[in-house]
Short mmCIF file of C-alpha atoms in Angstrom, two decimals:
data_model
loop_
_atom_site.label_atom_id
_atom_site.label_comp_id
_atom_site.label_asym_id
_atom_site.label_seq_id
_atom_site.Cartn_x
_atom_site.Cartn_y
_atom_site.Cartn_z
CA MET A 1 -1.23 -27.60 -3.08
CA ALA A 2 0.52 -26.69 -6.07
CA LEU A 3 3.72 -28.29 -6.71
CA SER A 4 7.04 -26.20 -6.70
CA LYS A 5 8.56 -24.73 -9.81
CA LYS A 6 11.64 -26.82 -9.21
CA LYS A 7 9.45 -29.89 -8.87
CA LYS A 8 7.70 -29.15 -12.30
CA ILE A 9 11.30 -28.81 -13.93
CA LEU A 10 12.54 -32.10 -12.55
CA ILE A 11 9.31 -33.99 -13.90
CA ALA A 12 9.80 -32.36 -17.47
CA VAL A 13 13.35 -33.41 -17.63
CA ALA A 14 12.88 -36.71 -16.14
CA GLY A 15 10.08 -37.35 -18.50
CA LEU A 16 12.28 -36.84 -21.41
CA ILE A 17 14.66 -39.42 -20.37
CA VAL A 18 11.80 -41.87 -19.61
CA VAL A 19 10.42 -41.45 -23.11
CA ALA A 20 13.81 -41.97 -24.93
CA VAL A 21 14.33 -45.12 -22.82
CA GLY A 22 10.82 -46.25 -23.75
CA VAL A 23 11.22 -45.69 -27.38
CA LYS A 24 14.56 -47.75 -27.39
CA VAL A 25 12.50 -50.64 -25.73
CA VAL A 26 9.77 -50.91 -27.99
CA PHE A 27 11.79 -50.20 -31.15
CA GLY A 28 14.71 -52.00 -30.06
CA GLY A 29 15.25 -55.99 -30.69
CA ASN A 30 13.08 -58.52 -32.09
CA LYS A 31 12.51 -59.86 -28.46
CA THR A 32 11.80 -56.32 -26.80
CA PRO A 33 8.46 -56.28 -24.61
CA VAL A 34 5.56 -54.17 -25.76
CA GLY A 35 5.41 -50.95 -23.57
CA MET A 36 7.22 -48.00 -22.07
CA MET A 37 9.81 -48.58 -19.29
CA VAL A 38 9.09 -46.74 -16.11
CA SER A 39 10.57 -46.56 -12.56
CA THR A 40 8.29 -47.16 -9.86
CA SER A 41 7.73 -47.28 -6.00
CA PHE A 42 4.57 -47.68 -3.87
CA VAL A 43 2.18 -46.00 -1.82
CA GLU A 44 3.07 -46.36 1.83
CA LYS A 45 1.55 -45.41 5.17
CA GLN A 46 4.21 -43.73 7.39
CA ASP A 47 4.59 -40.91 9.79
CA VAL A 48 5.74 -37.56 7.96
CA GLU A 49 6.80 -34.23 9.29
CA GLU A 50 7.30 -31.31 7.11
CA VAL A 51 10.08 -28.83 8.37
CA LEU A 52 11.97 -25.78 6.99
CA LYS A 53 15.61 -25.59 7.23
CA LEU A 54 17.14 -22.07 7.17
CA LYS A 55 20.35 -20.20 8.21
CA ALA A 56 20.97 -17.05 9.90
CA VAL A 57 23.33 -15.02 12.05
CA LEU A 58 22.29 -14.95 15.96
CA GLU A 59 21.67 -11.29 16.97
CA GLY A 60 20.39 -9.65 20.26
CA THR A 61 16.63 -9.33 20.32
CA GLU A 62 17.18 -5.54 20.53
CA ASN A 63 20.09 -3.60 19.18
CA THR A 64 21.11 -0.29 18.19
CA GLU A 65 24.17 1.31 16.08
CA VAL A 66 25.34 4.65 17.82
CA VAL A 67 26.81 6.92 15.06
CA SER A 68 27.74 10.96 15.27
CA LYS A 69 27.78 12.94 12.28
CA LEU A 70 30.13 15.47 14.36
CA HIS A 71 33.38 16.36 12.99
CA TYR A 72 34.85 16.58 16.37
CA GLU A 73 37.60 14.55 18.03
CA VAL A 74 36.69 11.83 20.64
CA LYS A 75 38.28 13.10 23.76
CA GLU A 76 37.29 10.24 26.18
CA LEU A 77 36.42 6.64 25.50
CA LEU A 78 34.36 5.40 28.35
CA VAL A 79 33.43 1.72 27.49
CA LYS A 80 35.11 -1.23 25.78
CA GLU A 81 33.59 -4.22 23.99
CA GLY A 82 31.88 -6.62 26.50
CA ASP A 83 30.71 -3.84 28.88
CA LYS A 84 27.21 -3.93 29.85
CA VAL A 85 25.45 -0.49 29.58
CA LYS A 86 22.32 1.09 30.65
CA LYS A 87 20.04 3.31 28.41
CA GLY A 88 21.30 6.95 28.66
CA GLN A 89 24.91 5.82 29.92
CA LEU A 90 27.85 7.89 28.40
CA LEU A 91 29.79 5.98 26.05
CA ALA A 92 32.17 8.74 24.82
CA VAL A 93 32.79 12.48 25.20
CA LEU A 94 33.74 14.58 22.03
CA ASP A 95 36.23 17.58 22.33
CA SER A 96 33.81 20.42 22.38
CA SER A 97 36.06 23.38 23.49
CA ASP A 98 35.69 25.16 20.15
CA LEU A 99 32.02 24.87 20.21
CA THR A 100 31.77 25.98 23.65
CA LYS A 101 33.65 29.23 22.66
CA GLN A 102 31.40 29.66 19.68
CA ILE A 103 28.26 29.22 21.98
CA SER A 104 29.69 31.86 24.45
CA LEU A 105 30.10 34.28 21.41
CA SER A 106 26.60 33.65 19.93
CA LYS A 107 25.02 33.91 23.45
CA GLY A 108 26.81 37.43 23.76
CA GLU A 109 25.55 38.42 20.32
CA GLN A 110 22.03 37.32 21.13
CA ALA A 111 22.17 39.34 24.47
CA LEU A 112 23.55 42.43 22.57
CA LEU A 113 21.10 42.18 19.82
CA GLU A 114 18.22 41.93 22.47
CA MET A 115 19.37 44.95 24.48
CA GLN A 116 19.79 46.95 21.07
CA GLN A 117 16.21 46.01 19.95
CA LYS A 118 14.87 47.04 23.47
CA GLU A 119 16.39 50.48 22.92
CA LEU A 120 15.17 50.63 19.57
CA LEU A 121 11.60 49.89 20.83
CA GLU A 122 11.67 52.51 23.34
CA GLU A 123 13.00 55.04 20.92
CA ARG A 124 10.24 53.85 18.28
CA GLN A 125 7.55 54.36 20.96
CA VAL A 126 8.62 58.09 21.71
CA ASP A 127 8.71 58.57 17.90
CA TYR A 128 5.33 56.85 17.40
CA ASP A 129 3.73 58.91 20.65
CA LYS A 130 5.08 62.25 19.06
CA ALA A 131 3.80 61.48 15.46
CA LYS A 132 0.36 60.42 16.82
CA GLU A 133 0.22 63.61 18.60
CA ASP A 134 1.13 65.60 15.54
CA TYR A 135 -1.26 63.77 13.41
CA ASP A 136 -4.14 64.65 15.79
CA SER A 137 -3.25 68.16 16.16
CA ILE A 138 -3.39 68.44 12.27
CA LYS A 139 -6.51 66.52 12.14
CA ALA A 140 -8.24 68.90 14.48
CA LEU A 141 -6.96 71.71 12.47
CA PHE A 142 -8.05 70.16 9.16
CA ASP A 143 -11.65 69.54 10.69
CA ILE A 144 -12.01 73.29 10.98
CA LYS A 145 -10.12 73.79 7.46
CA ALA A 146 -7.24 75.31 9.36
CA ALA A 147 -4.78 72.83 7.78
CA SER A 148 -4.43 71.43 4.24
CA GLN A 149 -5.13 68.05 3.06
CA SER A 150 -1.58 67.63 2.00
CA GLU A 151 -0.51 68.34 5.65
CA LEU A 152 -2.90 65.81 7.00
CA ASP A 153 -1.42 63.26 4.40
CA ALA A 154 2.26 64.01 5.43
CA ALA A 155 1.26 63.64 8.97
CA LYS A 156 -0.50 60.32 8.28
CA ARG A 157 2.44 58.80 6.36
CA LYS A 158 4.76 59.66 9.09
CA LEU A 159 2.66 57.96 11.51
CA ASP A 160 2.34 54.75 9.25
CA ASN A 161 5.97 54.39 8.58
CA ILE A 162 6.66 53.67 12.24
CA SER A 163 6.11 50.01 12.94
CA SER A 164 3.30 49.69 15.60
CA GLU A 165 0.31 47.57 16.70
CA ASN A 166 -2.79 49.31 18.50
CA GLY A 167 -0.32 51.97 19.45
CA VAL A 168 2.75 50.20 20.60
CA ALA A 169 5.66 50.19 18.92
CA ILE A 170 6.90 46.92 17.35
CA LEU A 171 9.82 45.19 15.53
CA THR A 172 9.62 45.09 11.79
CA ALA A 173 9.54 41.53 10.18
CA SER A 174 13.20 41.69 9.41
CA GLU A 175 14.30 42.86 12.84
CA LYS A 176 12.33 39.85 14.15
CA GLN A 177 13.79 37.51 11.83
CA THR A 178 17.37 38.77 12.61
CA LEU A 179 16.60 38.08 16.48
CA GLU A 180 14.97 34.58 15.56
CA ASN A 181 18.12 33.56 13.58
CA THR A 182 20.40 34.54 16.32
CA LYS A 183 18.38 32.55 19.11
CA ARG A 184 18.16 29.47 16.45
CA ARG A 185 21.85 29.40 16.21
CA VAL A 186 22.17 29.32 19.95
CA SER A 187 19.92 26.58 20.35
CA ILE A 188 21.37 24.77 17.43
CA GLN A 189 24.66 25.07 19.12
CA ALA A 190 23.35 24.15 22.45
CA GLU A 191 21.81 20.84 20.96
CA THR A 192 25.27 20.09 19.16
CA LEU A 193 27.13 20.34 22.61
CA GLN A 194 24.65 18.00 24.09
CA ASP A 195 25.42 15.63 21.13
CA CYS A 196 29.05 15.55 22.11
CA LYS A 197 28.14 13.27 24.81
CA ILE A 198 27.73 10.01 23.11
CA CYS A 199 25.11 7.91 25.15
CA SER A 200 23.46 4.45 24.66
CA MET A 201 19.80 4.27 23.67
CA ILE A 202 19.10 0.89 25.03
CA ASP A 203 20.11 -1.31 27.74
CA GLY A 204 22.53 -4.06 26.57
CA THR A 205 26.04 -5.13 25.97
CA VAL A 206 28.75 -3.06 23.86
CA THR A 207 29.55 -5.73 21.24
CA ARG A 208 31.47 -3.33 18.72
CA VAL A 209 33.60 -0.49 19.36
CA ASN A 210 34.81 1.19 16.01
CA THR A 211 36.58 4.35 17.41
CA LYS A 212 39.37 5.69 19.56
CA VAL A 213 40.59 8.80 21.17
CA GLY A 214 41.79 11.22 18.90
CA ARG A 215 39.83 10.07 16.13
CA PHE A 216 36.98 12.28 14.59
CA ALA A 217 33.50 10.85 15.48
CA ASP A 218 32.36 10.78 11.69
CA GLU A 219 35.49 9.01 10.76
CA THR A 220 35.16 5.34 12.19
CA GLU A 221 36.89 2.24 11.09
CA ASP A 222 35.48 1.15 7.45
CA ASP A 223 32.46 3.77 7.98
CA LYS A 224 31.01 1.53 10.79
CA PRO A 225 29.22 2.86 13.69
CA MET A 226 31.10 4.17 16.52
CA PHE A 227 29.33 1.57 18.79
CA VAL A 228 27.04 -1.39 18.47
CA ILE A 229 24.83 -2.18 21.63
CA GLU A 230 22.92 -5.33 21.73
CA ASN A 231 20.60 -7.07 24.20
CA ILE A 232 22.27 -10.40 23.93
CA ASP A 233 20.65 -11.86 27.09
CA LYS A 234 17.92 -12.58 24.73
CA LEU A 235 19.14 -13.94 21.25
CA GLN A 236 17.36 -14.21 18.00
CA MET A 237 17.74 -15.13 14.29
CA LYS A 238 16.31 -13.20 11.51
CA VAL A 239 15.74 -15.76 8.71
CA LEU A 240 14.42 -15.12 5.13
CA VAL A 241 11.53 -17.20 4.02
CA ASN A 242 10.70 -17.70 0.52
CA GLU A 243 7.27 -16.58 -0.80
CA THR A 244 6.04 -20.14 -1.44
CA ASP A 245 6.60 -21.32 1.98
CA ILE A 246 5.60 -18.32 4.11
CA ALA A 247 1.95 -19.31 4.32
CA LYS A 248 3.24 -22.31 6.32
CA ILE A 249 4.96 -20.05 9.05
CA LEU A 250 2.74 -19.15 12.15
CA LEU A 251 3.84 -17.34 15.19
CA GLY A 252 4.67 -19.52 18.28
CA GLN A 253 5.85 -22.48 15.96
CA LYS A 254 8.57 -24.47 17.79
CA VAL A 255 11.98 -24.47 16.16
CA GLU A 256 15.13 -26.55 16.74
CA ILE A 257 18.51 -24.38 16.83
CA THR A 258 21.87 -25.88 15.98
CA ALA A 259 25.28 -24.37 15.52
CA ASP A 260 28.80 -25.45 15.01
CA ILE A 261 29.48 -24.02 18.46
CA LEU A 262 26.91 -26.18 20.01
CA GLY A 263 28.42 -29.46 18.80
CA GLY A 264 25.44 -31.83 18.59
CA GLU A 265 23.43 -30.01 21.10
CA ILE A 266 20.03 -28.63 20.12
CA VAL A 267 18.61 -25.30 21.49
CA GLU A 268 14.93 -24.78 21.29
CA GLY A 269 13.42 -21.70 19.51
CA VAL A 270 10.03 -20.22 18.46
CA VAL A 271 8.88 -17.96 15.94
CA SER A 272 8.37 -14.71 17.67
CA ARG A 273 7.65 -12.24 14.64
CA ILE A 274 6.71 -12.43 11.01
CA SER A 275 7.22 -9.18 8.77
CA PRO A 276 4.40 -7.74 7.25
CA THR A 277 6.32 -6.75 4.14
CA GLY A 278 8.77 -8.86 1.65
CA GLU A 279 12.01 -7.75 0.37
CA SER A 280 14.34 -8.86 -2.29
CA LYS A 281 16.70 -11.63 -1.19
CA ASP A 282 19.75 -9.78 -2.31
CA SER A 283 20.78 -6.97 -4.68
CA ASN A 284 21.27 -9.52 -7.52
CA SER A 285 18.18 -11.36 -7.09
CA THR A 286 14.62 -11.00 -8.24
CA GLU A 287 13.43 -13.50 -5.65
CA ARG A 288 10.98 -11.94 -2.86
CA VAL A 289 11.39 -13.22 0.61
CA ILE A 290 9.77 -12.34 4.05
CA PRO A 291 12.04 -11.77 7.19
CA VAL A 292 10.98 -14.08 9.86
CA TYR A 293 12.38 -13.77 13.59
CA ILE A 294 13.04 -16.75 15.65
CA GLU A 295 13.68 -16.14 19.50
CA VAL A 296 16.07 -18.54 21.42
CA VAL A 297 14.22 -19.88 24.39
CA GLY A 298 15.97 -19.63 27.63
CA THR A 299 19.76 -19.07 27.64
CA ASN A 300 22.66 -21.12 26.60
CA GLU A 301 26.08 -19.79 27.85
CA LYS A 302 27.53 -21.51 24.44
CA LEU A 303 25.50 -19.33 22.15
CA ILE A 304 26.83 -15.89 21.10
CA ALA A 305 25.62 -13.25 18.98
CA GLY A 306 27.32 -12.99 15.73
CA ILE A 307 27.70 -16.69 14.77
CA THR A 308 25.78 -18.39 12.06
CA ALA A 309 22.91 -21.03 13.41
CA LYS A 310 20.64 -23.34 11.67
CA ALA A 311 16.92 -23.22 12.10
CA THR A 312 14.69 -26.15 11.64
CA ILE A 313 11.14 -25.00 11.77
CA HIS A 314 8.45 -27.62 12.32
CA ILE A 315 5.49 -26.89 9.94
CA ALA A 316 3.28 -29.70 10.80
CA LYS A 317 3.40 -33.48 11.21
CA ALA A 318 0.97 -36.39 10.56
CA GLU A 319 1.01 -40.16 11.73
CA GLN A 320 0.58 -43.03 9.65
CA THR A 321 -0.79 -41.21 6.45
CA LEU A 322 -0.59 -42.04 2.96
CA THR A 323 2.64 -41.06 1.43
CA VAL A 324 4.28 -41.33 -2.04
CA PRO A 325 7.95 -40.29 -3.14
CA TYR A 326 8.34 -36.84 -4.19
CA GLU A 327 8.94 -37.90 -7.52
CA ALA A 328 5.77 -39.63 -8.10
CA VAL A 329 3.57 -36.56 -8.07
CA SER A 330 3.03 -34.62 -11.18
CA GLU A 331 1.10 -31.35 -12.17
CA LEU A 332 -0.56 -31.47 -15.52
CA GLU A 333 -0.89 -28.60 -17.87
CA ASP A 334 -4.37 -27.85 -16.40
CA GLY A 335 -3.07 -27.63 -13.04
CA ALA A 336 -4.40 -30.90 -11.85
CA THR A 337 -2.02 -32.66 -9.43
CA VAL A 338 -1.82 -36.42 -10.24
CA VAL A 339 -0.27 -39.65 -9.79
CA TYR A 340 0.30 -42.31 -12.30
CA VAL A 341 -0.78 -45.56 -10.72
CA VAL A 342 0.69 -48.93 -12.47
CA ASN A 343 -2.44 -51.58 -12.72
CA GLU A 344 -1.86 -55.20 -11.96
CA ASP A 345 -2.13 -55.75 -15.93
CA ASN A 346 0.76 -53.16 -16.25
CA THR A 347 -1.44 -50.24 -17.59
CA ILE A 348 -1.49 -46.77 -16.67
CA HIS A 349 -4.27 -45.37 -14.34
CA ILE A 350 -4.01 -41.33 -13.73
CA VAL A 351 -5.44 -40.69 -10.49
CA PRO A 352 -5.92 -36.99 -9.32
CA VAL A 353 -4.86 -36.29 -5.89
CA THR A 354 -4.78 -33.33 -3.15
CA ILE A 355 -1.25 -33.43 -1.57
CA GLY A 356 -0.54 -32.04 2.02
CA LEU A 357 2.73 -32.12 3.94
CA GLU A 358 5.92 -32.24 1.85
CA THR A 359 9.41 -33.17 2.95
CA ASP A 360 12.79 -33.54 0.85
CA LEU A 361 11.66 -37.08 -0.15
CA LEU A 362 8.07 -37.64 0.61
CA ILE A 363 4.74 -35.98 -0.18
CA GLN A 364 1.53 -36.60 1.90
CA ILE A 365 -1.60 -37.76 -0.05
CA GLN A 366 -4.80 -36.12 1.68
CA GLU A 367 -7.33 -36.97 -1.00
CA GLY A 368 -7.37 -39.34 -4.10
CA GLU A 369 -8.20 -42.94 -5.01
CA LEU A 370 -5.01 -44.34 -3.71
CA THR A 371 -4.21 -47.24 -1.24
CA GLU A 372 -1.33 -48.49 0.43
CA GLY A 373 0.85 -50.98 -1.65
CA GLN A 374 -0.15 -49.51 -5.00
CA GLN A 375 2.70 -49.27 -7.51
CA ILE A 376 3.30 -45.94 -8.82
CA VAL A 377 5.34 -44.35 -11.62
CA LEU A 378 8.58 -42.31 -10.43
CA ASN A 379 9.24 -39.30 -12.58
CA PRO A 380 6.49 -40.13 -14.93
CA SER A 381 6.72 -38.93 -18.68
CA LEU A 382 4.46 -36.42 -20.26
CA GLY A 383 3.85 -38.96 -22.97
CA LEU A 384 2.28 -41.42 -20.43
CA THR A 385 -1.62 -41.83 -21.01
CA GLU A 386 -4.60 -43.50 -19.48
CA GLY A 387 -4.51 -47.16 -20.41
CA MET A 388 -0.88 -47.00 -21.78
CA THR A 389 0.99 -50.27 -21.12
CA VAL A 390 4.32 -49.94 -19.38
CA ILE A 391 7.30 -52.09 -18.05
CA PRO A 392 7.83 -51.59 -14.20
CA GLN A 393 11.53 -51.37 -13.31
#
């Protein structure tokens, strides 16, 4: 497991400080002991648990924002914040009186157009039948050389100029489009009329109402949705996990949830969903994070949607395992992870290790030639080399 970028930076800075101190000791007064001063600690066996602590706002496991693009006034407001609603329940009604008049006019126009086109087709059929009869007569005369080619061509043009299909009169493309446009206008107006009834799309609780009677539906307070509906019977947190930590998160992991509103009480949670894609942490950051959803187990009457809560995700734990302080582990330029051991003769022995669980203070040693009680260097200098003599502090 590689060390974090933060850890590498801390090591580098601390290393410069230790080098400076060591130089002072070596080249100081006449009685200065030979060797570089180093801060040390010891390898210990103890229980260790890695956790990830994150903050987020509690929200319903299902929520929806109800909006309207219609520039119609709110005529009736049928719910208030805190009301429980069912999917499809009416929340508000918009003033559709003008729209109703428009629909009536449009339907009248459609009916009139359909009647006119029906009459047109009847007349066109009569014209077609007459033109066909004339053509057939002239064709018969032409066949016996009793009519000229120009007469036959003229009869054919007259017949072809009448819109028909298999002997039946039909509407022209333009006429069909005119009727289609009228029907479509009526259909759109009917849909708009239906949209004047603002309904909930889910079962839940009305947590926000940002409109009022007399206000236009598309002009809400601060451009917020007209209503926010949440299923707050089940709460969740959407936490943002860093790329370097996401591999540690698994579905079903236990989570401890705390909040100021709970006092010292701890509520159980569980990792319920891990987003398949990452996103920017915020608009001003290049850091990438992955949304992870934590569901509150059971119910707690103190917890409410909209408050900030803290989540402690339990990654893994190990009992009576070898550990070293966080500051004792370094990563070399070649990528090797090492610990600097101080031998009994105060010389340095560099030990490659494989690390496991990490906490704010400790790192688990999974592999490496370390034993309990060994003295190790904290914040080792980059100048420390194998066999170098040091002065432990």
